[in-house]
Coordinates of N, CA, C and O and ligand atoms in Angstrom, one line a residue:
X759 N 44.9 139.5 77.4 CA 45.8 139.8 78.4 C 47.0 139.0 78.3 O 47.0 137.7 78.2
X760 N 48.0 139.6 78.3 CA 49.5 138.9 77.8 C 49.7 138.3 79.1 O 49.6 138.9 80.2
X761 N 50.2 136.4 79.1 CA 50.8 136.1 80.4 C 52.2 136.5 80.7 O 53.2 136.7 80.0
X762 N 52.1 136.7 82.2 CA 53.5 137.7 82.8 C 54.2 136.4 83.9 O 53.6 135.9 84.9
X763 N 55.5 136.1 83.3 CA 56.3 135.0 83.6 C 56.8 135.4 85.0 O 58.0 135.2 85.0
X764 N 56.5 135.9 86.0 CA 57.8 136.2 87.0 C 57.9 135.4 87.6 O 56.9 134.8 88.0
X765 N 59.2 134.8 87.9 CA 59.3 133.9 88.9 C 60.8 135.0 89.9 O 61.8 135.4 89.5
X766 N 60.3 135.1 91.1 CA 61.1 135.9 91.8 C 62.6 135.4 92.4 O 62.7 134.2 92.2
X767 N 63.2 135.7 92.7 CA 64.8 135.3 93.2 C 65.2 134.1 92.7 O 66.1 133.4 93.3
X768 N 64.6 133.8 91.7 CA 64.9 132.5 90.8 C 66.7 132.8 90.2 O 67.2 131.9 89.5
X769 N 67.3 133.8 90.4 CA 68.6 133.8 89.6 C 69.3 133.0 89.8 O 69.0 132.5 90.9
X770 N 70.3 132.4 89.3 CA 71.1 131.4 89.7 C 72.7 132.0 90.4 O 73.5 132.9 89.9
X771 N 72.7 131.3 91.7 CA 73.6 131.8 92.3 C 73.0 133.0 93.1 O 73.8 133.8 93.4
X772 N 71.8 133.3 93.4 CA 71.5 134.5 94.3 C 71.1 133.9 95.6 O 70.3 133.0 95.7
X773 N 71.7 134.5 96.6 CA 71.1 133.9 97.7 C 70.4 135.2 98.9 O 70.6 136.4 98.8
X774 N 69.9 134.7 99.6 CA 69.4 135.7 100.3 C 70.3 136.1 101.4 O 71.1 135.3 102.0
X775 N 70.1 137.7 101.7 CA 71.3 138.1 103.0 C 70.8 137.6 104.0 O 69.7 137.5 104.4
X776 N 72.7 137.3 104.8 CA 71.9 136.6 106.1 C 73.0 137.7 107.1 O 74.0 138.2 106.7
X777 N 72.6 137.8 107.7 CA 72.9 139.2 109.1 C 74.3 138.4 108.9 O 74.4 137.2 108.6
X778 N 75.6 139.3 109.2 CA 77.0 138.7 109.6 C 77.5 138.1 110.3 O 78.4 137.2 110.3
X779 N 76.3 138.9 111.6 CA 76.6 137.9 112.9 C 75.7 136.4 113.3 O 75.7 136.0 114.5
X780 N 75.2 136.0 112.4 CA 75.1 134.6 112.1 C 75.8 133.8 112.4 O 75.7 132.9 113.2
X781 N 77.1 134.2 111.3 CA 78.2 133.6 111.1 C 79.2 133.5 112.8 O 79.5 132.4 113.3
X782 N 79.6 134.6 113.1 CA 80.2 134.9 114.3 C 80.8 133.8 115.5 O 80.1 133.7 116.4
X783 N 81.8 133.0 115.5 CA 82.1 131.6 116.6 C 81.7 132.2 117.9 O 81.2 133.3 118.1
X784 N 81.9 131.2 118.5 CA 81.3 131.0 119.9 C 82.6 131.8 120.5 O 83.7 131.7 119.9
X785 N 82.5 132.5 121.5 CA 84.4 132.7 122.3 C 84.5 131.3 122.5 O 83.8 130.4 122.8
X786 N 86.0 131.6 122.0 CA 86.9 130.4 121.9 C 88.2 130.6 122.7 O 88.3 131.8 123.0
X787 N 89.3 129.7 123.1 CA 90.2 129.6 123.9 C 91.1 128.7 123.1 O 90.8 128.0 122.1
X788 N 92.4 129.0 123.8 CA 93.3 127.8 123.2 C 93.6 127.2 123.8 O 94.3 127.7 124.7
X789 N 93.6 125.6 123.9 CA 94.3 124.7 124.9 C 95.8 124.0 124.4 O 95.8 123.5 123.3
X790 N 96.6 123.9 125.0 CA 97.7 123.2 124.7 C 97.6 121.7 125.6 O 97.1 121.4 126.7
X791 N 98.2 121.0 124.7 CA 98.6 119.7 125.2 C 99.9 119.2 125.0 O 100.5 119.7 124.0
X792 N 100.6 118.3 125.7 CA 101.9 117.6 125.4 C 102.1 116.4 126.2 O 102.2 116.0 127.3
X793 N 102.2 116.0 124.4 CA 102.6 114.4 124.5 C 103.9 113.8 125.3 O 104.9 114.4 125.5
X794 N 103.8 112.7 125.6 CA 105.6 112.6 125.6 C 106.9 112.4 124.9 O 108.0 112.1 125.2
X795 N 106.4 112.7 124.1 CA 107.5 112.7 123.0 C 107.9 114.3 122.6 O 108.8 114.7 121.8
X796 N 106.7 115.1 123.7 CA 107.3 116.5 123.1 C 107.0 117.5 121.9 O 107.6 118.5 121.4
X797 N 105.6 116.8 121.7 CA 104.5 117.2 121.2 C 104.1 118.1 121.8 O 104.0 117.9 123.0
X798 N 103.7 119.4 121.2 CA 102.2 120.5 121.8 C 102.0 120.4 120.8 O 102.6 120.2 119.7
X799 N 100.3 120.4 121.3 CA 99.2 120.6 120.3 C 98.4 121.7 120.7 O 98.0 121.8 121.9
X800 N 98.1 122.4 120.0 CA 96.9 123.3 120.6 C 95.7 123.4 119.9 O 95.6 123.7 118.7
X801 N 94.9 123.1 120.6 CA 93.2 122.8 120.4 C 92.4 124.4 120.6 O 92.8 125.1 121.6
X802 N 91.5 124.8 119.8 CA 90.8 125.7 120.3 C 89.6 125.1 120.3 O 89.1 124.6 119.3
X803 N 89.0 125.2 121.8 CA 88.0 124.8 122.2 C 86.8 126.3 122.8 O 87.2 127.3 123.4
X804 N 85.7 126.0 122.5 CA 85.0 127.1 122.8 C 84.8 127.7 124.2 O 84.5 126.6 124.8
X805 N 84.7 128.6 125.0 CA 84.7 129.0 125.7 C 84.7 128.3 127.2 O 85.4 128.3 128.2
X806 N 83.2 127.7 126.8 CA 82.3 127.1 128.0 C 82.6 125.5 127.8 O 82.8 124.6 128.7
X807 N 82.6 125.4 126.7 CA 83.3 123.4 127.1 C 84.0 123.3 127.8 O 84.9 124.1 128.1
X808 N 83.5 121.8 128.4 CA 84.4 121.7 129.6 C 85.4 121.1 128.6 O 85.1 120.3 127.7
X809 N 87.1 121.9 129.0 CA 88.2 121.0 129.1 C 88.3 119.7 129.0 O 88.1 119.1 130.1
X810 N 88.8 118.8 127.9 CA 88.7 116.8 128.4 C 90.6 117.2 128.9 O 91.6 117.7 128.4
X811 N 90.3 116.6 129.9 CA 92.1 116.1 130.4 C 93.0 115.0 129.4 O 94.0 114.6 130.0
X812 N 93.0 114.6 128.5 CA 93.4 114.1 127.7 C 93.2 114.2 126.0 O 92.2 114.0 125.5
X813 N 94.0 114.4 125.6 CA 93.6 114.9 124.4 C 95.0 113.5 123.0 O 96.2 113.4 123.3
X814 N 94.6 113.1 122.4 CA 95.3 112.3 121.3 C 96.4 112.8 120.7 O 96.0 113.6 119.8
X815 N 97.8 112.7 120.6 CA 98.7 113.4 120.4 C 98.5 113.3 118.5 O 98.9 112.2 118.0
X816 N 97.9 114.1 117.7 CA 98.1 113.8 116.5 C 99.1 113.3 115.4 O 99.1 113.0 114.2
X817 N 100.0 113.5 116.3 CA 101.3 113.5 115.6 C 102.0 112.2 116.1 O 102.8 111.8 115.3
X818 N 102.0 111.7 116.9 CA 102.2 110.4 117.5 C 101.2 109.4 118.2 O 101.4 108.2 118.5
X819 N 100.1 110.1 118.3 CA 99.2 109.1 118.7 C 99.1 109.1 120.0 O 98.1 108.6 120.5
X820 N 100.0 109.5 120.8 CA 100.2 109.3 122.5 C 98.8 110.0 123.2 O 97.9 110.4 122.6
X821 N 98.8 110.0 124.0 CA 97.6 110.4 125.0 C 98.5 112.2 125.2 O 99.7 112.3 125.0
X822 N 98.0 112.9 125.5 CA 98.7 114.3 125.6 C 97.9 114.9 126.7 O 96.7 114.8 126.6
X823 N 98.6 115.6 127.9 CA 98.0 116.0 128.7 C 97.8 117.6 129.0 O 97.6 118.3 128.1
X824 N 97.8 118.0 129.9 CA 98.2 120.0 130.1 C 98.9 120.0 130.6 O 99.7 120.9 130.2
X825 N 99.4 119.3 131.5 CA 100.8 119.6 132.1 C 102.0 119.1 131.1 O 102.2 118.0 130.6
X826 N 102.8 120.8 131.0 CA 103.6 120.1 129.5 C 105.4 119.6 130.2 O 106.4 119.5 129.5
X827 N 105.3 119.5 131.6 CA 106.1 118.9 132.4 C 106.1 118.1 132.9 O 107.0 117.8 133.6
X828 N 104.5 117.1 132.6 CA 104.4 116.1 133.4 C 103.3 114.9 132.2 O 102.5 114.1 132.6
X829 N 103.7 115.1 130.9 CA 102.9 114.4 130.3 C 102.2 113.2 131.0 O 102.4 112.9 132.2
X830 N 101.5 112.5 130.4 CA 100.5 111.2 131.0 C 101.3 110.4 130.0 O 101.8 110.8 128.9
X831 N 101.3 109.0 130.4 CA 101.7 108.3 129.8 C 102.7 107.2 130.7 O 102.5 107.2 131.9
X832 N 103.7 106.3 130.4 CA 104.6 105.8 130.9 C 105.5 106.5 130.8 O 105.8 107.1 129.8
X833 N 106.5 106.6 132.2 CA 107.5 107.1 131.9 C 109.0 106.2 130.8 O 109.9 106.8 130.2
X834 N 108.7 104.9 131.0 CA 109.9 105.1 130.3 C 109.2 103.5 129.4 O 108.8 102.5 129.8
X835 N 109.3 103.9 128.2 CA 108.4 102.7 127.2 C 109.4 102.0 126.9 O 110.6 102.3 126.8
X836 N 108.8 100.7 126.8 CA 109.1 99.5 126.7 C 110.5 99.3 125.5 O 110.4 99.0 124.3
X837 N 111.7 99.5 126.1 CA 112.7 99.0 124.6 C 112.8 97.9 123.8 O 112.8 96.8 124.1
X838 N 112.8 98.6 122.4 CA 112.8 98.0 121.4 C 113.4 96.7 122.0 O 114.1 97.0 122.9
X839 N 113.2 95.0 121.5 CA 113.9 94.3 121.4 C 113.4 93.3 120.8 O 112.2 92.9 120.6
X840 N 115.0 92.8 120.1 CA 115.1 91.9 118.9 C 114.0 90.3 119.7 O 113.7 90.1 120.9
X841 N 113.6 89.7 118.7 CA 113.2 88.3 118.4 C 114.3 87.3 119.3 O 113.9 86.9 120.4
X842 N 115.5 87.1 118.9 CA 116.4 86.6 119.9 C 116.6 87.5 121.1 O 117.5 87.0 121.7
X843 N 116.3 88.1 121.6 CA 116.3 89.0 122.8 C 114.8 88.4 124.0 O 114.9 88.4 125.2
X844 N 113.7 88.1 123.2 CA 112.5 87.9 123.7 C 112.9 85.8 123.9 O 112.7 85.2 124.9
X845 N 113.4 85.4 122.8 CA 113.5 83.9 123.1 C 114.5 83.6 124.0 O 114.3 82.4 124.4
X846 N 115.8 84.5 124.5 CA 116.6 84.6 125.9 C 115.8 84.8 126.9 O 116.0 84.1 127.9
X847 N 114.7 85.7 126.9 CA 114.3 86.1 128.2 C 113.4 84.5 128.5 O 113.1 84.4 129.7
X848 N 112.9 83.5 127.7 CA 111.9 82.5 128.0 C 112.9 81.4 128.3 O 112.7 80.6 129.2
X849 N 113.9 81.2 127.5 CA 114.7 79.9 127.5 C 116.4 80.3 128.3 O 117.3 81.2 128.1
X850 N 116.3 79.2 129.0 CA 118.1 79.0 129.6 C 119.1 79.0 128.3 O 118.8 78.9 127.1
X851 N 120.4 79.1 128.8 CA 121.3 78.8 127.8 C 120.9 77.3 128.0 O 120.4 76.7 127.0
X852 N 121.1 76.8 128.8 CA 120.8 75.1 128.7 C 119.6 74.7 127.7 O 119.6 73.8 126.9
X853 N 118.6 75.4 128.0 CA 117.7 75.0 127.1 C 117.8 75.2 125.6 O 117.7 74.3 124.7
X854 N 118.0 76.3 125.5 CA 118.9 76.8 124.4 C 119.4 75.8 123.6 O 118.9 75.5 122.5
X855 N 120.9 75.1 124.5 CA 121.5 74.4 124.1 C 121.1 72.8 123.4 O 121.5 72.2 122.5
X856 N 120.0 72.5 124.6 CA 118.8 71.6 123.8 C 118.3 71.2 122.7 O 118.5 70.3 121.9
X857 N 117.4 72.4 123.1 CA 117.2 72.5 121.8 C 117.7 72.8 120.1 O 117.0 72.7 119.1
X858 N 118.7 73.0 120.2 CA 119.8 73.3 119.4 C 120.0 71.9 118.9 O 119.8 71.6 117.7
X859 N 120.4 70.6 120.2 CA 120.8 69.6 119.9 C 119.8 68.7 119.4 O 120.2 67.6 118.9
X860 N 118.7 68.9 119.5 CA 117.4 68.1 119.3 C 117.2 68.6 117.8 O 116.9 67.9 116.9
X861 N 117.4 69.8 117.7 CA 116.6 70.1 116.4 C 118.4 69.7 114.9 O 118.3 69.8 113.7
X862 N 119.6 69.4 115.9 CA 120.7 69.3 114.5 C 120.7 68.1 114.3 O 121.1 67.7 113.2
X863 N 120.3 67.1 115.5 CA 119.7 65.6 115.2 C 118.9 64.8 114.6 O 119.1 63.6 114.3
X864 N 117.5 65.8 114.2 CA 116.7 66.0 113.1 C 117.1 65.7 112.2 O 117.1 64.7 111.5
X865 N 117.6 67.1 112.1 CA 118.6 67.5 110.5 C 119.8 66.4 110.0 O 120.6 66.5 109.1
X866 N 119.7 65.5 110.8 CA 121.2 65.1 110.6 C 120.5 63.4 110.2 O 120.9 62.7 109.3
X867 N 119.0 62.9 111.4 CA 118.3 62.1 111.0 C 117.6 62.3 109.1 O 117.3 61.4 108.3
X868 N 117.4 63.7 108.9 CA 116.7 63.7 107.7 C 117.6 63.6 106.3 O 117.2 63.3 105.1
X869 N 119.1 63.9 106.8 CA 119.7 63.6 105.8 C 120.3 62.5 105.5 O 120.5 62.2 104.4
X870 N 120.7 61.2 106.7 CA 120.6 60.4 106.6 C 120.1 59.8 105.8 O 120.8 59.1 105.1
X871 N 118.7 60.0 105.6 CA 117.2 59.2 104.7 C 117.8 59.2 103.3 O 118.2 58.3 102.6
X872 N 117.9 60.6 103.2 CA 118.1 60.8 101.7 C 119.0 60.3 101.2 O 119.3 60.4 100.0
Ligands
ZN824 ZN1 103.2 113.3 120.2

């Protein structure tokens, strides 16, 4: 009796059918958000999730909210400011001036030496 090799759905690359509606998403919605910079983003989230009130602006990073008139955030961020701008805001001109004279005194003791 001759042996009979079958090995069944062994082909390569065959897979078995799966129904279409397998595949099928959940109902889905679209949510918009806006950053304050003026960002929308739109998220599609599935039907029944709850909504999060905050969403990460991807494009800036900001927090983004639904109200695209009333983003979350600060209204008015912190202006840029220089190094000399932050050491004005701690020291007087007098101190300022101090220190100025203390530290050309230094300089003036170190070259002395040399
Ligand atoms: Zn943004």
């Amino acid at each position: 009796m001759p042996s009979v090799n079958i090995i069944r759905g062994a082909r390569v690359g065959s897979a078995p059918e799966r129904p279409a509606e397998r595949y099928q998403l959940a109902p889905r919605r679209a949510v918009t958000y806006w950053c304050r910079n003026g960002h929308a983003t739109q998220i599609r989230m599935a039907s029944d999730a709850d909504v999060p009130a905050l969403w990460d602006c991807p494009r800036c990073g900001l927090p983004a909210g639904r109200d695209a008139d009333n983003p979350p955030g600060r209204a008015r961020p912190e202006p840029y400011k220089t190094h000399l701008a932050y050491v004005k805001e701690r020291r007087s001109d007098a101190e300022g001036e101090a220190i100025l004279a203390e530290a050309l005194a230094a300089l003036r003791r170190r070259r002395g030496r040399d």
